[in-house]
Short mmCIF file of C-alpha atoms in Angstrom, two decimals:
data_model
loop_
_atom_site.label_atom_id
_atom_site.label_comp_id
_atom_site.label_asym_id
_atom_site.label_seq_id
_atom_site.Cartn_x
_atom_site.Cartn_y
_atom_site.Cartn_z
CA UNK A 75 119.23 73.88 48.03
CA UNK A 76 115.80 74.70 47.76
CA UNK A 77 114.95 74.05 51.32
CA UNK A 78 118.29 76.25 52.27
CA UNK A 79 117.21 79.02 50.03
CA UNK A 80 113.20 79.49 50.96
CA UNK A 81 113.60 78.40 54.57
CA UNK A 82 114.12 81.84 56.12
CA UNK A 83 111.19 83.18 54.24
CA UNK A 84 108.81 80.57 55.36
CA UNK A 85 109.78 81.63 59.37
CA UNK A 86 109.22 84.67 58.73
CA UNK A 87 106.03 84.36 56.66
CA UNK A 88 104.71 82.40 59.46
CA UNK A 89 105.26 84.72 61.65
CA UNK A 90 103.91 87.58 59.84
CA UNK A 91 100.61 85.94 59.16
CA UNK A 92 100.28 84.59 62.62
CA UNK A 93 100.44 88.58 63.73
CA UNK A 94 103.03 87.83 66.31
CA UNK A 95 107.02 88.20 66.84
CA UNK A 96 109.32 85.19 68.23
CA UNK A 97 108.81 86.43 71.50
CA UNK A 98 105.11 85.48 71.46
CA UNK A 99 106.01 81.58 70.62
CA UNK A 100 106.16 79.53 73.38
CA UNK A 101 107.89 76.59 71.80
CA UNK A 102 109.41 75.37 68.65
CA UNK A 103 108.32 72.05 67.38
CA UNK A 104 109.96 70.42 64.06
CA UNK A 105 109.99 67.72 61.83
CA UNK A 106 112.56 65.53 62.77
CA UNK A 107 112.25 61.95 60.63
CA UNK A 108 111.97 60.01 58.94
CA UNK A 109 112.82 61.62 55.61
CA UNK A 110 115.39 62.92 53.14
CA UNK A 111 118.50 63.82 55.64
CA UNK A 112 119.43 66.89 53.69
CA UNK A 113 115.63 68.27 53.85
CA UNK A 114 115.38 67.19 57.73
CA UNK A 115 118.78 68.63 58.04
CA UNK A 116 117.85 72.62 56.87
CA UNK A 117 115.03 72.26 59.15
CA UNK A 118 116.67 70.88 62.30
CA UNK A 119 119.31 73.23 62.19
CA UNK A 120 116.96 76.17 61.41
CA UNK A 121 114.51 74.69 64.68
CA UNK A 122 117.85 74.47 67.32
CA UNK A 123 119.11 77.57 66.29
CA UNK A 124 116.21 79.90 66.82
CA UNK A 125 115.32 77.83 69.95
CA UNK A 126 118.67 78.24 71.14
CA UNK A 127 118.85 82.08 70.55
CA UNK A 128 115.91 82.49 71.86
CA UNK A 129 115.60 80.38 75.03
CA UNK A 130 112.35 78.39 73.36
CA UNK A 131 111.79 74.93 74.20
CA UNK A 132 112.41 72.45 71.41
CA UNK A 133 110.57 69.43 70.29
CA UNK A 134 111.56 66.58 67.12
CA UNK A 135 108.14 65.41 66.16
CA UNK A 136 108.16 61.92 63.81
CA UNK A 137 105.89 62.82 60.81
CA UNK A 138 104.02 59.66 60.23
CA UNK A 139 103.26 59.94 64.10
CA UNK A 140 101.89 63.29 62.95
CA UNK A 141 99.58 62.29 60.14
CA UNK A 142 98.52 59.39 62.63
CA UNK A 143 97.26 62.41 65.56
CA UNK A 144 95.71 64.89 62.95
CA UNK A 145 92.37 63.67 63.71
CA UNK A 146 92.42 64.08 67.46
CA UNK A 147 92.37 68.16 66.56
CA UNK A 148 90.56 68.08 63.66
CA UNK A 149 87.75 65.84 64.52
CA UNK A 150 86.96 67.36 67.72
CA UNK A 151 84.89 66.79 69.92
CA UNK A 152 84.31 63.29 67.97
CA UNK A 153 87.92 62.32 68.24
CA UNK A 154 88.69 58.27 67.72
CA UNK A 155 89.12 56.33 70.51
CA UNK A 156 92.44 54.40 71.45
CA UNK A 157 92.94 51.95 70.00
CA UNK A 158 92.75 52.83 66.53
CA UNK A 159 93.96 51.71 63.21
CA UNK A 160 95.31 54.69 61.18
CA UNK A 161 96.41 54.28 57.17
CA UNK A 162 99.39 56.13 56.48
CA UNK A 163 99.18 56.86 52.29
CA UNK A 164 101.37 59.41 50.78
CA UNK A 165 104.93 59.51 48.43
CA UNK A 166 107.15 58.21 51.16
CA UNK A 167 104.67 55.58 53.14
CA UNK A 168 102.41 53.16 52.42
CA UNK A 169 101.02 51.96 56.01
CA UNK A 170 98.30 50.23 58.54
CA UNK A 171 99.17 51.14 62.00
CA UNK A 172 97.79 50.36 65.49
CA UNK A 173 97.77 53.34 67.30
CA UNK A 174 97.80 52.34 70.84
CA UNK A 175 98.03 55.47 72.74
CA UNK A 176 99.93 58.75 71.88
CA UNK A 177 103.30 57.86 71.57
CA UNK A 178 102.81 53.55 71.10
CA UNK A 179 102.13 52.23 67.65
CA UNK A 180 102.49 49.18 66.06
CA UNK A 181 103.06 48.24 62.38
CA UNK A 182 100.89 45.63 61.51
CA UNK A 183 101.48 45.92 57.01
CA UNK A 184 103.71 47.92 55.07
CA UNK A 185 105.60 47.94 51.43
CA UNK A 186 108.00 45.52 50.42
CA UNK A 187 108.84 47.88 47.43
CA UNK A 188 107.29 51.19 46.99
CA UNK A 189 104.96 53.82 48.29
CA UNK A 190 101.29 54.11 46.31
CA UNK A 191 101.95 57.69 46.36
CA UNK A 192 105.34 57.29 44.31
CA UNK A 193 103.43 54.76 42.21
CA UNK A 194 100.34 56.84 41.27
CA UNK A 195 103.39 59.60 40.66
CA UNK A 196 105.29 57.52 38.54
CA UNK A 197 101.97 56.12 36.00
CA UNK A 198 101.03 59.62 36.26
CA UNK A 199 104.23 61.00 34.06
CA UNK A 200 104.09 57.34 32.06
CA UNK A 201 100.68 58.53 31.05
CA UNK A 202 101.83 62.28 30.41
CA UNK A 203 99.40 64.22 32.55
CA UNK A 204 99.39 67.42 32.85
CA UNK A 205 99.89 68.98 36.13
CA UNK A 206 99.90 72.60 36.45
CA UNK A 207 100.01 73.73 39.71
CA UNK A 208 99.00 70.68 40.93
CA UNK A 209 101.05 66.99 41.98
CA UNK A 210 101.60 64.55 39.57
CA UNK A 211 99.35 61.82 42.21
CA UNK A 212 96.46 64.83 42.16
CA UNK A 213 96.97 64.61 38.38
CA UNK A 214 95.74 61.21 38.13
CA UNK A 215 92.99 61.63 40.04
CA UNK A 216 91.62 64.57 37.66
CA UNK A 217 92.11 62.75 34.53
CA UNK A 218 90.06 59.54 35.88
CA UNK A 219 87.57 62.15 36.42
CA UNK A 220 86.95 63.31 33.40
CA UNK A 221 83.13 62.62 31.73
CA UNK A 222 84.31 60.91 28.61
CA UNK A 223 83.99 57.11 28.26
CA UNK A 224 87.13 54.80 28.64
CA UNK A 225 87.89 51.38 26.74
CA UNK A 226 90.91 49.42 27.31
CA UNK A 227 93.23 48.50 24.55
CA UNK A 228 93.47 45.46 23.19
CA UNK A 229 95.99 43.25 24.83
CA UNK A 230 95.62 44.85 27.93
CA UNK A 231 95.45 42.40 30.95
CA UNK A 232 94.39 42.79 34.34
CA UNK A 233 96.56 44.45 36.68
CA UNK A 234 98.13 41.91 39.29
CA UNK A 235 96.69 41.56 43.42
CA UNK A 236 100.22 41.38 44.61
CA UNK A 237 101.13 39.86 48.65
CA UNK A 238 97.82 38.26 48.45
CA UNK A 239 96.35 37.13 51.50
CA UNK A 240 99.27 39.05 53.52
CA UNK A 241 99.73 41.92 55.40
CA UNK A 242 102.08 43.54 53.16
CA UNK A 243 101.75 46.20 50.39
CA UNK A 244 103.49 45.89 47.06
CA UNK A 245 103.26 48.55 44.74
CA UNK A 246 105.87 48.23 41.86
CA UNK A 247 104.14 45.95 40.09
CA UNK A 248 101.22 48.13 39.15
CA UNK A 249 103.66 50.63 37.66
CA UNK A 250 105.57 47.98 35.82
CA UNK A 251 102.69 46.68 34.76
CA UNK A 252 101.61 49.81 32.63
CA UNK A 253 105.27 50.28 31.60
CA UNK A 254 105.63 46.87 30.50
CA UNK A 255 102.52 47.51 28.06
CA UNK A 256 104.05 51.45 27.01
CA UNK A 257 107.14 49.55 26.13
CA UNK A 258 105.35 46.50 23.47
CA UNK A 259 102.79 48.79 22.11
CA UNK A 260 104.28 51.82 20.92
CA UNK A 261 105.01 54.16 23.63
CA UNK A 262 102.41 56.38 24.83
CA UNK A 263 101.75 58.27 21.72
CA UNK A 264 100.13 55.48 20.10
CA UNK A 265 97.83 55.33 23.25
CA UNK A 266 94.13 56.66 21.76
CA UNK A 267 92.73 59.25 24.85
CA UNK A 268 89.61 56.51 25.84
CA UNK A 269 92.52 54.02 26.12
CA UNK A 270 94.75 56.18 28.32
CA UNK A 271 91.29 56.99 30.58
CA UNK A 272 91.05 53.09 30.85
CA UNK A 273 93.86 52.48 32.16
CA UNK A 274 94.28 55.20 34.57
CA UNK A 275 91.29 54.29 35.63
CA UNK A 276 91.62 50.73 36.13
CA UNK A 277 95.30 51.53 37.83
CA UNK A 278 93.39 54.21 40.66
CA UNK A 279 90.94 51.06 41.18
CA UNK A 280 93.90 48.07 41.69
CA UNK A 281 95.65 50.45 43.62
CA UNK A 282 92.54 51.07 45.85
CA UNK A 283 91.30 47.67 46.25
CA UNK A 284 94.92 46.62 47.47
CA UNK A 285 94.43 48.98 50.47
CA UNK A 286 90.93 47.84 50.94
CA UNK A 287 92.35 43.84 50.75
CA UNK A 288 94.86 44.68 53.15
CA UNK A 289 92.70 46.94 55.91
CA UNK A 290 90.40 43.49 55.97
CA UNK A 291 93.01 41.77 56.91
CA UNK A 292 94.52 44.15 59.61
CA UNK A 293 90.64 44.29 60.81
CA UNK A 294 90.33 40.45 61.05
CA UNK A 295 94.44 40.76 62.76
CA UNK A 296 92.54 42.90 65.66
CA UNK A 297 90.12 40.77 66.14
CA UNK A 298 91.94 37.76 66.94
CA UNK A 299 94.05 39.53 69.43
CA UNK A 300 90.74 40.76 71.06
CA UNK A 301 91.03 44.26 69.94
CA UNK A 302 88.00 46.39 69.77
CA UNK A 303 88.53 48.63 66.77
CA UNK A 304 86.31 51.39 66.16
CA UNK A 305 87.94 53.49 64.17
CA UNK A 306 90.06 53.84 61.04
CA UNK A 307 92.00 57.00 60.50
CA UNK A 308 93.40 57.72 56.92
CA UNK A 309 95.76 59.88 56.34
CA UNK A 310 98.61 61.39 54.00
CA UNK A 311 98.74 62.66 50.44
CA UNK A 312 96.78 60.18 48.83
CA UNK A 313 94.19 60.35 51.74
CA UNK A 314 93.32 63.77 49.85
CA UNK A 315 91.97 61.31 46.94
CA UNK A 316 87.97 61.31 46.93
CA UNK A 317 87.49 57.90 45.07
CA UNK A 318 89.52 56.45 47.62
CA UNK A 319 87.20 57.99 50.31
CA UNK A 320 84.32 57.12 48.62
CA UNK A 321 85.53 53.74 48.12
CA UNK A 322 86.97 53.00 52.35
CA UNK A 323 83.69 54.11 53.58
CA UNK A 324 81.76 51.42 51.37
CA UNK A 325 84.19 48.80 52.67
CA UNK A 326 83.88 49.44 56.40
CA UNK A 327 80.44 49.29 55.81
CA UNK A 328 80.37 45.62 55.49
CA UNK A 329 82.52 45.36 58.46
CA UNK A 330 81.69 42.45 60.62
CA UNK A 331 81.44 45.22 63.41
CA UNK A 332 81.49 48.99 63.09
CA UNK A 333 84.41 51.34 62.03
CA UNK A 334 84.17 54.42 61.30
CA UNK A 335 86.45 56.09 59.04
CA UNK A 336 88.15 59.10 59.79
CA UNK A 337 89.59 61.71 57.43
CA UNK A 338 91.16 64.87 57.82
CA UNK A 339 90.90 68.09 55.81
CA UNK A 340 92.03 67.32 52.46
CA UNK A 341 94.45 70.36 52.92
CA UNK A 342 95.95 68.59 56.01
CA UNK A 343 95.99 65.21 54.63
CA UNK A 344 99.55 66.22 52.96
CA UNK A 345 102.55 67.33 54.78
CA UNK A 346 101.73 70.33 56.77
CA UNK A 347 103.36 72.63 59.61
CA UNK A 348 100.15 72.16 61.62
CA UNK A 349 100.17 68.44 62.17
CA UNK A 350 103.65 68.75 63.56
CA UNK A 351 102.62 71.50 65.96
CA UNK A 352 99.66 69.41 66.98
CA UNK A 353 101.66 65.90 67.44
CA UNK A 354 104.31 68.28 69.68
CA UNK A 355 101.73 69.59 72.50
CA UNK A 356 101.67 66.67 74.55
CA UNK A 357 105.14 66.77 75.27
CA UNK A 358 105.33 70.51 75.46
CA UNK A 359 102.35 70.37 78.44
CA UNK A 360 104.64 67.70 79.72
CA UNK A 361 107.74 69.12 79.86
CA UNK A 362 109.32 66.73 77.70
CA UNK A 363 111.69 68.90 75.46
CA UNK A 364 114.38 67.77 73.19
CA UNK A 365 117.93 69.83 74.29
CA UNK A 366 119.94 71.81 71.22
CA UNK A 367 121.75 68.98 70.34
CA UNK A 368 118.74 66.85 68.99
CA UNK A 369 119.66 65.80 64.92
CA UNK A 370 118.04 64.46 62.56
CA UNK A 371 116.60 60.68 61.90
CA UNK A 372 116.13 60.22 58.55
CA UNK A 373 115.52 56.32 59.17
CA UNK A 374 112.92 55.63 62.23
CA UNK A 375 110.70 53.37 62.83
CA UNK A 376 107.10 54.77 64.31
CA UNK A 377 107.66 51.68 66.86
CA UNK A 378 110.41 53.36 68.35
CA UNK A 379 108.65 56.05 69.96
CA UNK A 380 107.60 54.19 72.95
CA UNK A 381 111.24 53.01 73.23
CA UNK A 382 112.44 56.22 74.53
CA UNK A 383 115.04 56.52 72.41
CA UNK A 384 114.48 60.46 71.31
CA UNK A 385 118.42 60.99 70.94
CA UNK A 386 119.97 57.66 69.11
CA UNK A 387 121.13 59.33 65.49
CA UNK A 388 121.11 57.48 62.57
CA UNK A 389 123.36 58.55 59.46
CA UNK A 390 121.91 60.37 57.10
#
């Protein structure tokens, strides 16, 4: 409802701080999966029809292909070189891809369970952050900041390495691992503040060092195939974190060859119209538009992109 409500607002916002009318755009790109169907939906139908009315060109961009491109506009002229290993971290994703070209990527880990962006979400409100004006995820992060001195209670184990020694993320057993102690010890409220900075603390590090575990092995993946991989490209919500940037470019300094790790803006590290526009240019230079019937995808796989595929829809 929410998307329905604010989503003629937010066209013409953008077009009022761009300084231009619809007959100055060239081209209408969108987000077109994977996703929520009913969000995708507002916005696909909003996309076709002012295309349509218009006589614009349309293109259906795939979002995590989108995070994945960021840095070839926003780390110009030092863009990374194909091939490339991006991390995809935010609410919906937790992934390491190959990025191959512009439109051929290959999974090589994700989740079995959840996203590390719903996770950090989810301890976040288990620990009863505030977040005013800010995500639950961003939240987190704050709090572990904070000067004071931590101790963890007693009877508080070590969180678990889960999918060790694969190429696969787990992420639900971090949560449950600080529910399971909220649930035998007396909720939250009898959780002292140096105790609650503990574990928050100790959670932002497991969850960290899982990504850091799993990149090594995605590294040592590329070289057995013969890859040379030069750079890393993290992206998505959680890419916004600075602990975890802090902590990526430590570990790809003891690379057995170099990588260099790429970040975006932290302001375009989270969903963002400009990403989509950006991921969408290659095709528009190339002719390649989508026609008025394009829908939604709310399940598809970043593989299928070099498939060819653009107008196979999947129920939503």
């Amino acid at each position: 409802m929410a998307h329905q409500r604010n989503m003629p607002f937010a066209a013409k916002r953008a077009l009022d701080e761009a300084g231009i009318n619809i007959s100055q755009v060239d081209g209408i790109a969108f987000t077109r999966g994977p996703g929520i169907g009913g969000c995708l939906g507002v916005s696909c139908n909003a996309a076709k029809t002012l295309a349509a009315v218009h006589s614009k060109p349309i293109v259906g961009v795939h979002h995590m292909q989108a995070h994945a491109l960021t840095p070839l506009l926003t780390s110009w002229p030092d863009i990374p070189s194909f091939p490339f290993l991006t991390l995809l971290v935010s609410g919906g994703h937790t992934l390491v891809v190959l990025v191959k070209s512009l439109t051929s990527f290959k999974i090589l880990a994700t989740t079995r369970d959840e996203s590390i962006g719903r996770t950090f979400d989810k301890v976040s409100r288990m620990l009863q952050l505030s977040w005013d004006g800010i995500g639950p995820g961003a939240a987190l992060e704050r709090f572990c900041a904070n000067p004071e001195q931590g101790s963890l209670p007693d009877g508080f184990s070590p969180f678990p390495r889960p999918m060790h020694g694969q190429l696969a993320f787990s992420y639900a057993s971090l949560h449950s691992h600080v529910e399971r102690y909220l649930h035998f010890n007396g909720g939250i409220e009898a959780v002292t503040l140096p105790s609650k900075l503990a574990i928050a603390r100790n959670f932002q590090l497991a969850a960290f060092s899982q990504l850091e575990d799993k990149l090594q092995l995605a590294l040592q993946w590329c070289a057995n195939q013969s890859l040379d991989i030069r750079h890393l490209v993290v992206s998505g919500g959680v890419a916004s974190n600075s602990l975890l940037r802090e902590r990526l470019n430590a570990c790809l300094e003891k690379a057995s060859s170099p990588v260099s790790v790429i970040f975006p803006p932290p302001s375009l590290c989270t969903d963002n119209a400009v990403m989509i526009a950006w991921a969408s240019m290659h095709r528009f230079l190339a002719g390649d538009h989508d026609d008025y019937s394009i829908n939604p995808r709310a399940k598809w796989s970043i593989e299928e992109l070099d498939l060819k595929d653009d107008h196979k829809d999947v129920e939503t």
